[in-house]
Coordinates of C-alpha atoms (C1' of nucleotides) in Angstrom, one line a residue:
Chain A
X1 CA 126.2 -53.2 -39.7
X2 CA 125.9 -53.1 -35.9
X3 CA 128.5 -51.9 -33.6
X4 CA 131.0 -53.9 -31.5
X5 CA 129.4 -54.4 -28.3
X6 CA 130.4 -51.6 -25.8
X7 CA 131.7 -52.7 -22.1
X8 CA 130.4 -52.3 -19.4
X9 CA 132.2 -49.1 -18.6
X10 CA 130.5 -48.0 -21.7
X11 CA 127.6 -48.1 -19.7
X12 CA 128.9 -47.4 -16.3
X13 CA 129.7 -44.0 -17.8
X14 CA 126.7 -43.5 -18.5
X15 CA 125.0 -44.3 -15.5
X16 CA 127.0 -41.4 -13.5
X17 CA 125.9 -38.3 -15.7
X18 CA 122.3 -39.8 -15.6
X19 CA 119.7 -38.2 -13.6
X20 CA 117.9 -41.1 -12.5
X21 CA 120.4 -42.5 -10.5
X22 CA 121.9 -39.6 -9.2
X23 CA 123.8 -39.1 -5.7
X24 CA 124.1 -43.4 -5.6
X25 CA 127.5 -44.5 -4.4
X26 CA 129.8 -45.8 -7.1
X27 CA 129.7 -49.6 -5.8
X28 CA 125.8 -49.8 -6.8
X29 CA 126.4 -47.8 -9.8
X30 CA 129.4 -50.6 -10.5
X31 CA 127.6 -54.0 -9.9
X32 CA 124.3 -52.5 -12.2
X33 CA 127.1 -52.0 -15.2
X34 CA 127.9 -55.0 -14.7
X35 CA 125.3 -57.5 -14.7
X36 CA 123.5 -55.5 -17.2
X37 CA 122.8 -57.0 -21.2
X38 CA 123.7 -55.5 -24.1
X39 CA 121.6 -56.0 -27.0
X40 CA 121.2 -54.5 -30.2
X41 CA 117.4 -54.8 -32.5
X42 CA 117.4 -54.3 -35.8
X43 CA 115.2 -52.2 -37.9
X44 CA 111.3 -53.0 -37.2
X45 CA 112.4 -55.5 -34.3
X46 CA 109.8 -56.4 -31.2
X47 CA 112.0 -55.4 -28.3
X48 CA 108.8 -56.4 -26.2
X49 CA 105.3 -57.7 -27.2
X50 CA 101.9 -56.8 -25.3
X51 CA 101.6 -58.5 -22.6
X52 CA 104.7 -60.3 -22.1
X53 CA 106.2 -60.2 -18.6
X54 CA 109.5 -58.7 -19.0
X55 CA 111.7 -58.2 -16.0
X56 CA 114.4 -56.0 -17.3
X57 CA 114.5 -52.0 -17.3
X58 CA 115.9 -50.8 -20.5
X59 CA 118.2 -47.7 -21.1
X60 CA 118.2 -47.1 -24.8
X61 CA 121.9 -46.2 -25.7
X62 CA 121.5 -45.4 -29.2
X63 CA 119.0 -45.3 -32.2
X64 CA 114.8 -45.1 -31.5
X65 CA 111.8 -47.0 -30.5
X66 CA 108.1 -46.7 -30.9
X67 CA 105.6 -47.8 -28.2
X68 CA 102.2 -48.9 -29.9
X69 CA 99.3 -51.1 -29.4
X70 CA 97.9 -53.5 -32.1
X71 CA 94.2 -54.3 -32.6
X72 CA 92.4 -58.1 -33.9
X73 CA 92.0 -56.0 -37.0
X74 CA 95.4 -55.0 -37.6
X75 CA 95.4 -50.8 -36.8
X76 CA 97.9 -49.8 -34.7
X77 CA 97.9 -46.8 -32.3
X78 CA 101.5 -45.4 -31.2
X79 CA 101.0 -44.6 -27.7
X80 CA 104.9 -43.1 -27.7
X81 CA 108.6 -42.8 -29.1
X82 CA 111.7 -43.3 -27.2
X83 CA 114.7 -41.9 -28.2
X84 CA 118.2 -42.5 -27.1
X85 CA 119.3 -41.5 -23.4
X86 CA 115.4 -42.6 -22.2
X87 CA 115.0 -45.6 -19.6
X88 CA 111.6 -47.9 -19.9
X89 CA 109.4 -50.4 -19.1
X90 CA 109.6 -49.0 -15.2
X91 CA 105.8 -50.8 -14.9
X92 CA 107.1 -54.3 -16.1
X93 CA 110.3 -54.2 -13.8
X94 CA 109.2 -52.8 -10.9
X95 CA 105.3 -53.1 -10.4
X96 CA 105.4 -56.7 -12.2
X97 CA 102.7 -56.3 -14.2
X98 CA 102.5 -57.5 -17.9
X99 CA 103.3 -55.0 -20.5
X100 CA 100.5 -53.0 -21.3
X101 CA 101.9 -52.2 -25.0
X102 CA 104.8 -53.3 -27.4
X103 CA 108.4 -51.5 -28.7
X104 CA 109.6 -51.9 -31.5
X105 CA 113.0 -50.4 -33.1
X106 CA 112.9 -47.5 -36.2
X107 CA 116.0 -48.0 -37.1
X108 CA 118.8 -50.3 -35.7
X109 CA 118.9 -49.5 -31.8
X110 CA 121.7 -50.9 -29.0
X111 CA 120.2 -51.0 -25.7
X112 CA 120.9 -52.0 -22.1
X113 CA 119.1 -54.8 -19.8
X114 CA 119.3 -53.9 -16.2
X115 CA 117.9 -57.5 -14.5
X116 CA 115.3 -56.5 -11.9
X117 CA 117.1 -57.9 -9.5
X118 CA 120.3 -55.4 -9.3
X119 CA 117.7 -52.5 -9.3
X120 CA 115.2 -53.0 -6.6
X121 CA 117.5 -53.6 -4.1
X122 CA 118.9 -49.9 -5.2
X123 CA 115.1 -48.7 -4.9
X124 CA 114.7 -49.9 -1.9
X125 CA 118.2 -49.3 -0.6
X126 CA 118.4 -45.3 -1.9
X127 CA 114.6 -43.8 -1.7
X128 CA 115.8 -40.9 -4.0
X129 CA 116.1 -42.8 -7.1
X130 CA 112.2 -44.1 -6.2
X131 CA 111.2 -40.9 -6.2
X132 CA 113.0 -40.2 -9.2
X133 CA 111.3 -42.8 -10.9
X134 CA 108.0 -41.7 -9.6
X135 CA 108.6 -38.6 -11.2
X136 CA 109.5 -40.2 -14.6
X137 CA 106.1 -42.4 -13.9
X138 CA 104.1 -38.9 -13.4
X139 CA 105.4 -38.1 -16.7
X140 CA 104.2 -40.5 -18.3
X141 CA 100.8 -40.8 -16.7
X142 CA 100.6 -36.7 -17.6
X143 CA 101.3 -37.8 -21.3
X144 CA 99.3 -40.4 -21.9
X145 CA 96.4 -38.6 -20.1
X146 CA 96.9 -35.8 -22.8
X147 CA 97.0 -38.2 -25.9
X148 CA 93.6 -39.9 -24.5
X149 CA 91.8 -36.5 -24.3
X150 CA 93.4 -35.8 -27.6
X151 CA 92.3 -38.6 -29.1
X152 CA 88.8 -38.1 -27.7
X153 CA 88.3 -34.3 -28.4
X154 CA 90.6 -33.4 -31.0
X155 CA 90.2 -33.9 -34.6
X156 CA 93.0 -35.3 -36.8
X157 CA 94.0 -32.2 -38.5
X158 CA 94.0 -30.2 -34.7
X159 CA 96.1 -33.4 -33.8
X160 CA 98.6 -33.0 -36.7
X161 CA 99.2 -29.5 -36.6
X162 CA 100.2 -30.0 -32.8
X163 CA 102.6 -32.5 -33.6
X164 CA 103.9 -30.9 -36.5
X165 CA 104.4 -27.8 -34.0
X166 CA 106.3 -29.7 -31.9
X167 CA 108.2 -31.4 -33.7
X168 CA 109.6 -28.5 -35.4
X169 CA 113.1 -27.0 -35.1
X170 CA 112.3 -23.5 -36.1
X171 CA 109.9 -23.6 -39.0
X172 CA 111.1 -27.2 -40.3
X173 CA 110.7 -30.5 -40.0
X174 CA 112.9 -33.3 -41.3
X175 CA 111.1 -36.6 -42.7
X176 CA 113.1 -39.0 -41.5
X177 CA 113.7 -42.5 -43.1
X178 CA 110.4 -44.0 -40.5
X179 CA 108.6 -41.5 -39.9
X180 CA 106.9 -42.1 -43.2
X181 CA 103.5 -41.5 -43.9
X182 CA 102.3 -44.7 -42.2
X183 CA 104.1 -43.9 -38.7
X184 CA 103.1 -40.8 -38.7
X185 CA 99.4 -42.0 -39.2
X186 CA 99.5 -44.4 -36.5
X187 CA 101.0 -41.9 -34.0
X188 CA 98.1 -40.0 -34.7
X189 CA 95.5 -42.5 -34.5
X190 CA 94.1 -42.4 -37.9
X191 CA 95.0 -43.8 -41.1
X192 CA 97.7 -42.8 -44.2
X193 CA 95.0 -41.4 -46.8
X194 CA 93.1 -39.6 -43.9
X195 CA 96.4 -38.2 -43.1
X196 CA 97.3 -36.9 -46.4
X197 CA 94.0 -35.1 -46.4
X198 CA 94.7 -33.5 -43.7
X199 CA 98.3 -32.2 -45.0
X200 CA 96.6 -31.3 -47.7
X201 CA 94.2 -29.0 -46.6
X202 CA 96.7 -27.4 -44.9
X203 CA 98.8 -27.0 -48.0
X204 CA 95.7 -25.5 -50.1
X205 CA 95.4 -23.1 -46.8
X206 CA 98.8 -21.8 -47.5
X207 CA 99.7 -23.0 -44.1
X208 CA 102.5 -25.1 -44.7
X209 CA 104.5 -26.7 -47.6
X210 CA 105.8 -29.9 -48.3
X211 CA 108.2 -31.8 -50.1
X212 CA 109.4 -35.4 -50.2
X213 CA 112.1 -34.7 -47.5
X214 CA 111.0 -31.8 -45.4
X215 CA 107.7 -30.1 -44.4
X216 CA 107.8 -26.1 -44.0
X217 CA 105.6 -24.1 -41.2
X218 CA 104.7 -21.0 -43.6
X219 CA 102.3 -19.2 -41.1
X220 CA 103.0 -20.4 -37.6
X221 CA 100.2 -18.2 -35.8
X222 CA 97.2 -19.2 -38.0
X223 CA 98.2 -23.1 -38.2
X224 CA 97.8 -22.6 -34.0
X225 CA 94.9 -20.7 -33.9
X226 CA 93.5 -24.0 -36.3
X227 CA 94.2 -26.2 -33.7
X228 CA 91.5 -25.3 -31.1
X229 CA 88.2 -24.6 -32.8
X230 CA 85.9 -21.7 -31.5
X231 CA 86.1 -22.2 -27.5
X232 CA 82.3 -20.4 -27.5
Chain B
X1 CA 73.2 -32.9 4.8
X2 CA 76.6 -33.9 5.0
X3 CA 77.8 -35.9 8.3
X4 CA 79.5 -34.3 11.3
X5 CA 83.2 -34.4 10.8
X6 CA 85.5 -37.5 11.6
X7 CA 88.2 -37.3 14.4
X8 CA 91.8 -38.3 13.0
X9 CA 91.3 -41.2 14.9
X10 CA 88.8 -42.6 12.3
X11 CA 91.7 -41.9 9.3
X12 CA 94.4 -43.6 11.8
X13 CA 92.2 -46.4 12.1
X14 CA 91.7 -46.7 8.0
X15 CA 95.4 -46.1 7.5
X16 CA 96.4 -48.9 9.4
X17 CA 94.2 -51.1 7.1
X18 CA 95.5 -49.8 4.1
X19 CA 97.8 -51.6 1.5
X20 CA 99.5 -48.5 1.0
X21 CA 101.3 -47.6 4.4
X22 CA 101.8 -51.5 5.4
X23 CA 104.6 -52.0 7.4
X24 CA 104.2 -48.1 8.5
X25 CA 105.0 -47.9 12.8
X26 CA 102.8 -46.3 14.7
X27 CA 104.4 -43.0 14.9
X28 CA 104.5 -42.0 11.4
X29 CA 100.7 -43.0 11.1
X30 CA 100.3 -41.1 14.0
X31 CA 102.0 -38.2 12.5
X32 CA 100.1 -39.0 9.1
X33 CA 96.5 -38.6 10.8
X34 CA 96.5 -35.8 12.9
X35 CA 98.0 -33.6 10.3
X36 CA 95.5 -34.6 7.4
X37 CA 92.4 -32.2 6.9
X38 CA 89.2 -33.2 6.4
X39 CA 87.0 -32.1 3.7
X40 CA 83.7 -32.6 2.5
X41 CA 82.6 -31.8 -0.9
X42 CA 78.6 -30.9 -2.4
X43 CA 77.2 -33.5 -5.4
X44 CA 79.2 -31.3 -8.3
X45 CA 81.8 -29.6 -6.3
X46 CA 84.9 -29.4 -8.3
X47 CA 87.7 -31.2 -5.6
X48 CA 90.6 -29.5 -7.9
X49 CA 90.9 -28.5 -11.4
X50 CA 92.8 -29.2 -14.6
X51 CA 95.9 -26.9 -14.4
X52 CA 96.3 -26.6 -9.9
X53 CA 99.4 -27.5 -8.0
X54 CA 98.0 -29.7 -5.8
X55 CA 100.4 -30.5 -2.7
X56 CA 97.9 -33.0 -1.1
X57 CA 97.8 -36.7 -1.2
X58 CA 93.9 -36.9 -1.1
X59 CA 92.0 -40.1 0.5
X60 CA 88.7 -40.9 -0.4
X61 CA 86.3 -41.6 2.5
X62 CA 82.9 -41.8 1.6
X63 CA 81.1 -40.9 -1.9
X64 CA 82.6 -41.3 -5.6
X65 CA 84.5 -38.5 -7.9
X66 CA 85.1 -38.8 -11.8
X67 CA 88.4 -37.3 -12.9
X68 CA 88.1 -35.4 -16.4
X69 CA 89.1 -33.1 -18.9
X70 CA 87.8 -30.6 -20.6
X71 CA 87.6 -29.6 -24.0
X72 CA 87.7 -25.4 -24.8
X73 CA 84.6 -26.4 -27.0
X74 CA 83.0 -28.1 -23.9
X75 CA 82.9 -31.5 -24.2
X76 CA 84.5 -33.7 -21.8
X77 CA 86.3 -37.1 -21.8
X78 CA 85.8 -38.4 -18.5
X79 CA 89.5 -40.5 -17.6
X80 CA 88.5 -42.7 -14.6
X81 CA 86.4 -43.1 -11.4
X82 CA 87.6 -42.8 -8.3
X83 CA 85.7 -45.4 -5.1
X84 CA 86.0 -44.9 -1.8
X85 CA 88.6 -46.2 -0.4
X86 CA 91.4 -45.1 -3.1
X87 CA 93.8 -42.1 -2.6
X88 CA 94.6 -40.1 -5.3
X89 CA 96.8 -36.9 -6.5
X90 CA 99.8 -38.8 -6.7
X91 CA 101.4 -36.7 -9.5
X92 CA 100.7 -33.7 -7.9
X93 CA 102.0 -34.6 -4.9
X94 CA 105.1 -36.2 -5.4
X95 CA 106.2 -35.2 -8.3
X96 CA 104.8 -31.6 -8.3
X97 CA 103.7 -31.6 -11.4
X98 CA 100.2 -29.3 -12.4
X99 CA 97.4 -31.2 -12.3
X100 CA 96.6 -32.9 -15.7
X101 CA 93.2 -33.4 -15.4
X102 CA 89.9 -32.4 -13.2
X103 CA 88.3 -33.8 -10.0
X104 CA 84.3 -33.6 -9.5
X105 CA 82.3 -34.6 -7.2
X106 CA 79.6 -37.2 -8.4
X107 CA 77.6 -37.9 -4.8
X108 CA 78.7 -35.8 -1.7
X109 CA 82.3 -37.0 -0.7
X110 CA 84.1 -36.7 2.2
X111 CA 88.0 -36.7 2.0
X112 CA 91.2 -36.4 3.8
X113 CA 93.7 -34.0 2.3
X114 CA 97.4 -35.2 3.5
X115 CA 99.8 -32.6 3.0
X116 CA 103.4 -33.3 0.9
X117 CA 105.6 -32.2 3.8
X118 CA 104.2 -35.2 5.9
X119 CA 104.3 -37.9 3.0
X120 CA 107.4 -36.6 1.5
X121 CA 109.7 -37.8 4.8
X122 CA 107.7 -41.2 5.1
X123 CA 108.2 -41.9 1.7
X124 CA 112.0 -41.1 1.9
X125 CA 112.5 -43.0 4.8
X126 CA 110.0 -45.9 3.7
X127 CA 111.0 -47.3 0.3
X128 CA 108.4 -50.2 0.9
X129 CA 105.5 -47.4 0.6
X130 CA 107.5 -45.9 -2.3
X131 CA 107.1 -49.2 -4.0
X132 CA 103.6 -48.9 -3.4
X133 CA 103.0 -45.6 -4.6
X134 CA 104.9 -47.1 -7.9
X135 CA 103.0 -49.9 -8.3
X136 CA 99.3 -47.5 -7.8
X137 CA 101.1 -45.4 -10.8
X138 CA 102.2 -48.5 -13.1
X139 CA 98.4 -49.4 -12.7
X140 CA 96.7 -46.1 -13.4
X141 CA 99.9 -46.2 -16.2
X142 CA 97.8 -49.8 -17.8
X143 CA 94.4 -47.8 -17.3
X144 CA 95.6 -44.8 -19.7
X145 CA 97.4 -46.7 -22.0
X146 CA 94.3 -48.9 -22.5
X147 CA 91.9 -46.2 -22.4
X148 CA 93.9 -44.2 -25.1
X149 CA 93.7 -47.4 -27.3
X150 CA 90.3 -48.3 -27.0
X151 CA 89.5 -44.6 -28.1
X152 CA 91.5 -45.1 -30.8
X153 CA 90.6 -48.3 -32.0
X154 CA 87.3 -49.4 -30.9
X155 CA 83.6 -48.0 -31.9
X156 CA 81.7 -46.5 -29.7
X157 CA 79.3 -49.8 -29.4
X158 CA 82.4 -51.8 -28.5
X159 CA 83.8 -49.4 -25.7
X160 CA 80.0 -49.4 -24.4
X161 CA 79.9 -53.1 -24.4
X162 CA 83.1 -52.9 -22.3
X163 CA 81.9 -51.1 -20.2
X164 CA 78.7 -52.8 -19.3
X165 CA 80.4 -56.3 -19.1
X166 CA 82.8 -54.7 -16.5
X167 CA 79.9 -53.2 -14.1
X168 CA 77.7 -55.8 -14.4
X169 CA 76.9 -57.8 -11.1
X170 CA 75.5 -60.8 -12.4
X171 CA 74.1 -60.1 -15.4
X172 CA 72.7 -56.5 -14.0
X173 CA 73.9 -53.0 -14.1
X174 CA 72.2 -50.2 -11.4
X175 CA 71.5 -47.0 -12.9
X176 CA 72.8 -44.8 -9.9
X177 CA 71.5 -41.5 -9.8
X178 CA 74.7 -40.2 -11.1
X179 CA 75.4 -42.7 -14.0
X180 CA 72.9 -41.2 -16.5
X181 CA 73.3 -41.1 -20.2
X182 CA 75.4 -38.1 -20.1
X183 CA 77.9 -39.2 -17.4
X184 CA 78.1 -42.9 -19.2
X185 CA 78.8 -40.5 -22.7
X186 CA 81.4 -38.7 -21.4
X187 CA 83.4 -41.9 -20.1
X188 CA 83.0 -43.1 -23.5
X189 CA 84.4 -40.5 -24.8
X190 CA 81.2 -39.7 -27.2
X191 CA 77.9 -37.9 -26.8
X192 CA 74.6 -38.9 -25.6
X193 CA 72.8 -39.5 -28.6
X194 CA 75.3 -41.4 -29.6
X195 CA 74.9 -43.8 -26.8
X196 CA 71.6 -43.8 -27.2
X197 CA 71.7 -44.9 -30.8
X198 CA 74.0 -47.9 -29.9
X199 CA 72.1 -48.9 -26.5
X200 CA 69.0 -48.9 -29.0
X201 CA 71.0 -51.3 -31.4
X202 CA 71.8 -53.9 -28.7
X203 CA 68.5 -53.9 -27.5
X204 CA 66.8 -54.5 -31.0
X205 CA 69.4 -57.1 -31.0
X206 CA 68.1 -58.7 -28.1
X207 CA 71.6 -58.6 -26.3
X208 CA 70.0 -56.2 -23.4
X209 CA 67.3 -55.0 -22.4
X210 CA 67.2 -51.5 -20.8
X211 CA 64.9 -49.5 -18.4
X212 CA 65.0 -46.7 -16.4
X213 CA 66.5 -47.8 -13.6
X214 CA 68.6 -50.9 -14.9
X215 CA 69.9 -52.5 -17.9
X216 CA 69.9 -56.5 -18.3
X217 CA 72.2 -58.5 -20.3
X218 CA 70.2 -61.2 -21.9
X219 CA 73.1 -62.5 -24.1
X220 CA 76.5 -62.2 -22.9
X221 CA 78.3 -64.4 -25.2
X222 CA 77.1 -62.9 -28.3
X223 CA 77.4 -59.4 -26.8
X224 CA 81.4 -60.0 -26.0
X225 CA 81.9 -61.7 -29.0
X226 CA 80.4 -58.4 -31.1
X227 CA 82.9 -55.8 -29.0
X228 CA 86.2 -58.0 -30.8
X229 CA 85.3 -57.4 -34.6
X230 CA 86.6 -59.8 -37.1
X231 CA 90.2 -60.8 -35.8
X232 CA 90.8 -61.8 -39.8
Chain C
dC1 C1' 49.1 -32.8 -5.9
dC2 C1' 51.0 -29.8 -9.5
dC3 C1' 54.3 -27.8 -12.3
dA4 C1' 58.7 -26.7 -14.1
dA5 C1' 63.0 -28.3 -15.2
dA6 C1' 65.8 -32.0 -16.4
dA7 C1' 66.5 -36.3 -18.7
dG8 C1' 65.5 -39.1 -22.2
dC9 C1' 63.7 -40.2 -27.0
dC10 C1' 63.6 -39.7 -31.9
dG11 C1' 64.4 -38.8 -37.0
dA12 C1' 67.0 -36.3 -40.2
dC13 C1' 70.9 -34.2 -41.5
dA14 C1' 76.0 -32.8 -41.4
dA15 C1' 80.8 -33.7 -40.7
dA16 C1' 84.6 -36.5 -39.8
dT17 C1' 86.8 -40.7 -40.5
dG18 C1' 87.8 -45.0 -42.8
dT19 C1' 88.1 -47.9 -47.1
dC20 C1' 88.9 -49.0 -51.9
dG21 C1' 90.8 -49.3 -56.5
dG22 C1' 93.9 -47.6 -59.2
dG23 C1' 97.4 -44.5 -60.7
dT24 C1' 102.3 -42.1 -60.4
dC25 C1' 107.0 -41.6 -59.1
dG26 C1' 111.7 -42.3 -57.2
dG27 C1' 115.1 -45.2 -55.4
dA28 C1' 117.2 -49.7 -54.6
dA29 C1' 118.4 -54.2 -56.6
dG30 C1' 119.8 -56.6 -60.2
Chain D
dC1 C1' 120.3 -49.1 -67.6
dT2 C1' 116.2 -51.3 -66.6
dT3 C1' 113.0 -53.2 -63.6
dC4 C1' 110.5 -53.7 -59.6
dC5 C1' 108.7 -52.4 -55.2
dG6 C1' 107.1 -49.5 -51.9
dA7 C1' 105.6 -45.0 -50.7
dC8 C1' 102.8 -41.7 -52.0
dC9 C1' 98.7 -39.5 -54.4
dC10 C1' 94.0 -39.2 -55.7
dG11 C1' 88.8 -39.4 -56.2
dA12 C1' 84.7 -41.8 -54.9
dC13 C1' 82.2 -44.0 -51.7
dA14 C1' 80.8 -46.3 -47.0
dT15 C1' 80.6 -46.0 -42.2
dT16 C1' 80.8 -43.8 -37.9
dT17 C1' 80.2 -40.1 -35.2
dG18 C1' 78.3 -35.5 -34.0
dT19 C1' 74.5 -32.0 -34.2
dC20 C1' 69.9 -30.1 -34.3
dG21 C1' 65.0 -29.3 -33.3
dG22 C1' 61.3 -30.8 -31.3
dC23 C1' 58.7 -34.0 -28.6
dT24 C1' 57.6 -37.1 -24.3
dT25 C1' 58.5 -38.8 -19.7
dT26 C1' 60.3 -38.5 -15.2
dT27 C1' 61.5 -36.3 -11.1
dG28 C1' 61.8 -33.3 -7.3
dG29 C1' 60.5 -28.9 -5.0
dG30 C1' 56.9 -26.1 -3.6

DNA sequence: CCCAAAAGCCGACAAATGTCGGGTCGGAAG
DNA sequence: CTTCCGACCCGACATTTGTCGGCTTTTGGG
């Protein structure tokens, strides 16, 4: 089921049209490629646990991850999805600290290990790819700052419709194989019937439709007004 | 009120103690100081707000801010605190982004404002304090994600409990004029009565006892063992 | 010292979220 | 083709969280 492993030039090609790393001279780019790892996760794999001290930067080359957080009592809470082309784990490799969260695969994923060692001699060598990775970090910090406030202010449906919004291409959205009921409940915070509740109110609203493969937005402009409540 | 302002020679002398710009010559902190701008801010002056482009790197001198966001129904989820001593803005700054959250005021502060066009060159020539600035972001990176989770996944009681193990001195907590029931609420992401009703709980418990100025905890075992529920 | 405004307190109720038991259905495995 | 399993569906109920009105206490300015 999984493919050959791809060379290093696989990778090295890679590296050249990636933003992160652009304007560094071919050698460095050369001697990452090739002391990085290939591996490939299957399906529902731990890439990483919580709290583990992992001192590689991943590049995802293909398939897709989730980030999430476990509690003592089982629930989950996705914190994030990575999809192929994304790098991670930037706060394990470079500020060595212990993961705060841990990746998993949704469906069979290859993926690069780039040692720590190759890389911060390149950060500290070429002081534009830092500062592209503190941009990437900004991202990140901007995102998660919006899923806490979300999480704190928003209600589940408000939270749904504004992934649902965003995750459509036009006025569709495809169910993929994982993102299931369950996922989609754990990205959200909440829990699968609470969830279905909420899809369902929407339904009865007329707002969208769904089916066992695809959900429709039927009345974009109202489903957005639903998200934020009277701002009186 | 507020006191008469600082000569850069007082920020030149704090930025030579300061993790951040170790290993820094004299020059560039030289440069660094005597092109910051001092500011001083009222009790509940906003210092920037949700939305700005910032292009400062902001120190903290004296006093305390909260950094928040606010919800169009006007509640707020308050995201950290910020000491003196710690500089902040780094997304802003660097990767000039719009600010994702709010700064306030919580006692009169006094701050240095550090404009980009200064830190930009040091950091470009000084990968050392670009390593810096990544591990500050990889930190405030473990704050979100655990602050997302807890929000998720924890009560309100258990997030309180938290919170009082981490500011307790001993086994006491100051009530400082500006950590009343409403500013605790907000950081926990709930409302006051709400606090109230769970402070009330661990009291009848005998876990803490609680007055106007100060809370006590009587029973810290037992309270951190009732802020991990059942790990079954 | 006095008074007004703010902060805190309280019970009752409302809404949102989480849990449970059991049912249905479609697709994969045999 | 049949069976079995997992995903989904559903209603009822429990718990947690949020809201409201009104009361009491504290605090700080005049």
């Amino acid at each position: 089921m999984s493919s050959p492993p791809p060379s290093p030039d696989i990778l090295l090609k890679r590296l050249k049209t990636f933003d992160f790393l652009q304007g560094l001279d071919g050698d460095s780019l050369n001697r990452l490629a090739q002391n990085a790892v290939w591996k490939v996760f299957a399906s529902d794999a731990v890439v990483f646990w919580d709290g583990d001290v992992e001192s590689n930067l991943y590049f995802l080359q293909y398939g897709s991850l989730k980030v999430l957080k476990t509690a003592p009592d089982g629930r989950t809470q996705v914190l994030r999805f990575i999809r192929a082309g994304e790098i991670f784990n930037e706060v394990g490799v470079l500020a060595k600290r212990p993961n705060p969260a841990s990746a998993v695969a949704l469906e069979e994923s290859g993926l690069w290990l780039i040692p720590r060692a190759e890389l911060e001699g390149i950060v500290l060598a070429h002081p534009e790819v830092a500062m592209q990775i503190i941009e990437n970090m900004a991202d990140k910090i901007i995102e998660l700052v919006t899923l806490a406030t979300d999480l704190s202010l928003k209600t589940v449906e408000a939270r749904l419709i504004k992934i649902l919004l965003e995750q459509a291409e036009g006025d569709l959205i495809e169910r993929r194989r994982w993102s299931n009921q369950a996922e989609l409940a754990a990205r959200l915070g909440t829990v699968p019937d609470v969830l279905r509740r909420a899809m369902r109110e929407l339904t009865k609203a007329g707002l969208i439709a769904i089916d066992r493969h695809q959900i429709w937005i039927l009345n974009r402009p109202e489903l957005e007004a639903r998200a934020t409540p009277p701002p009186e």
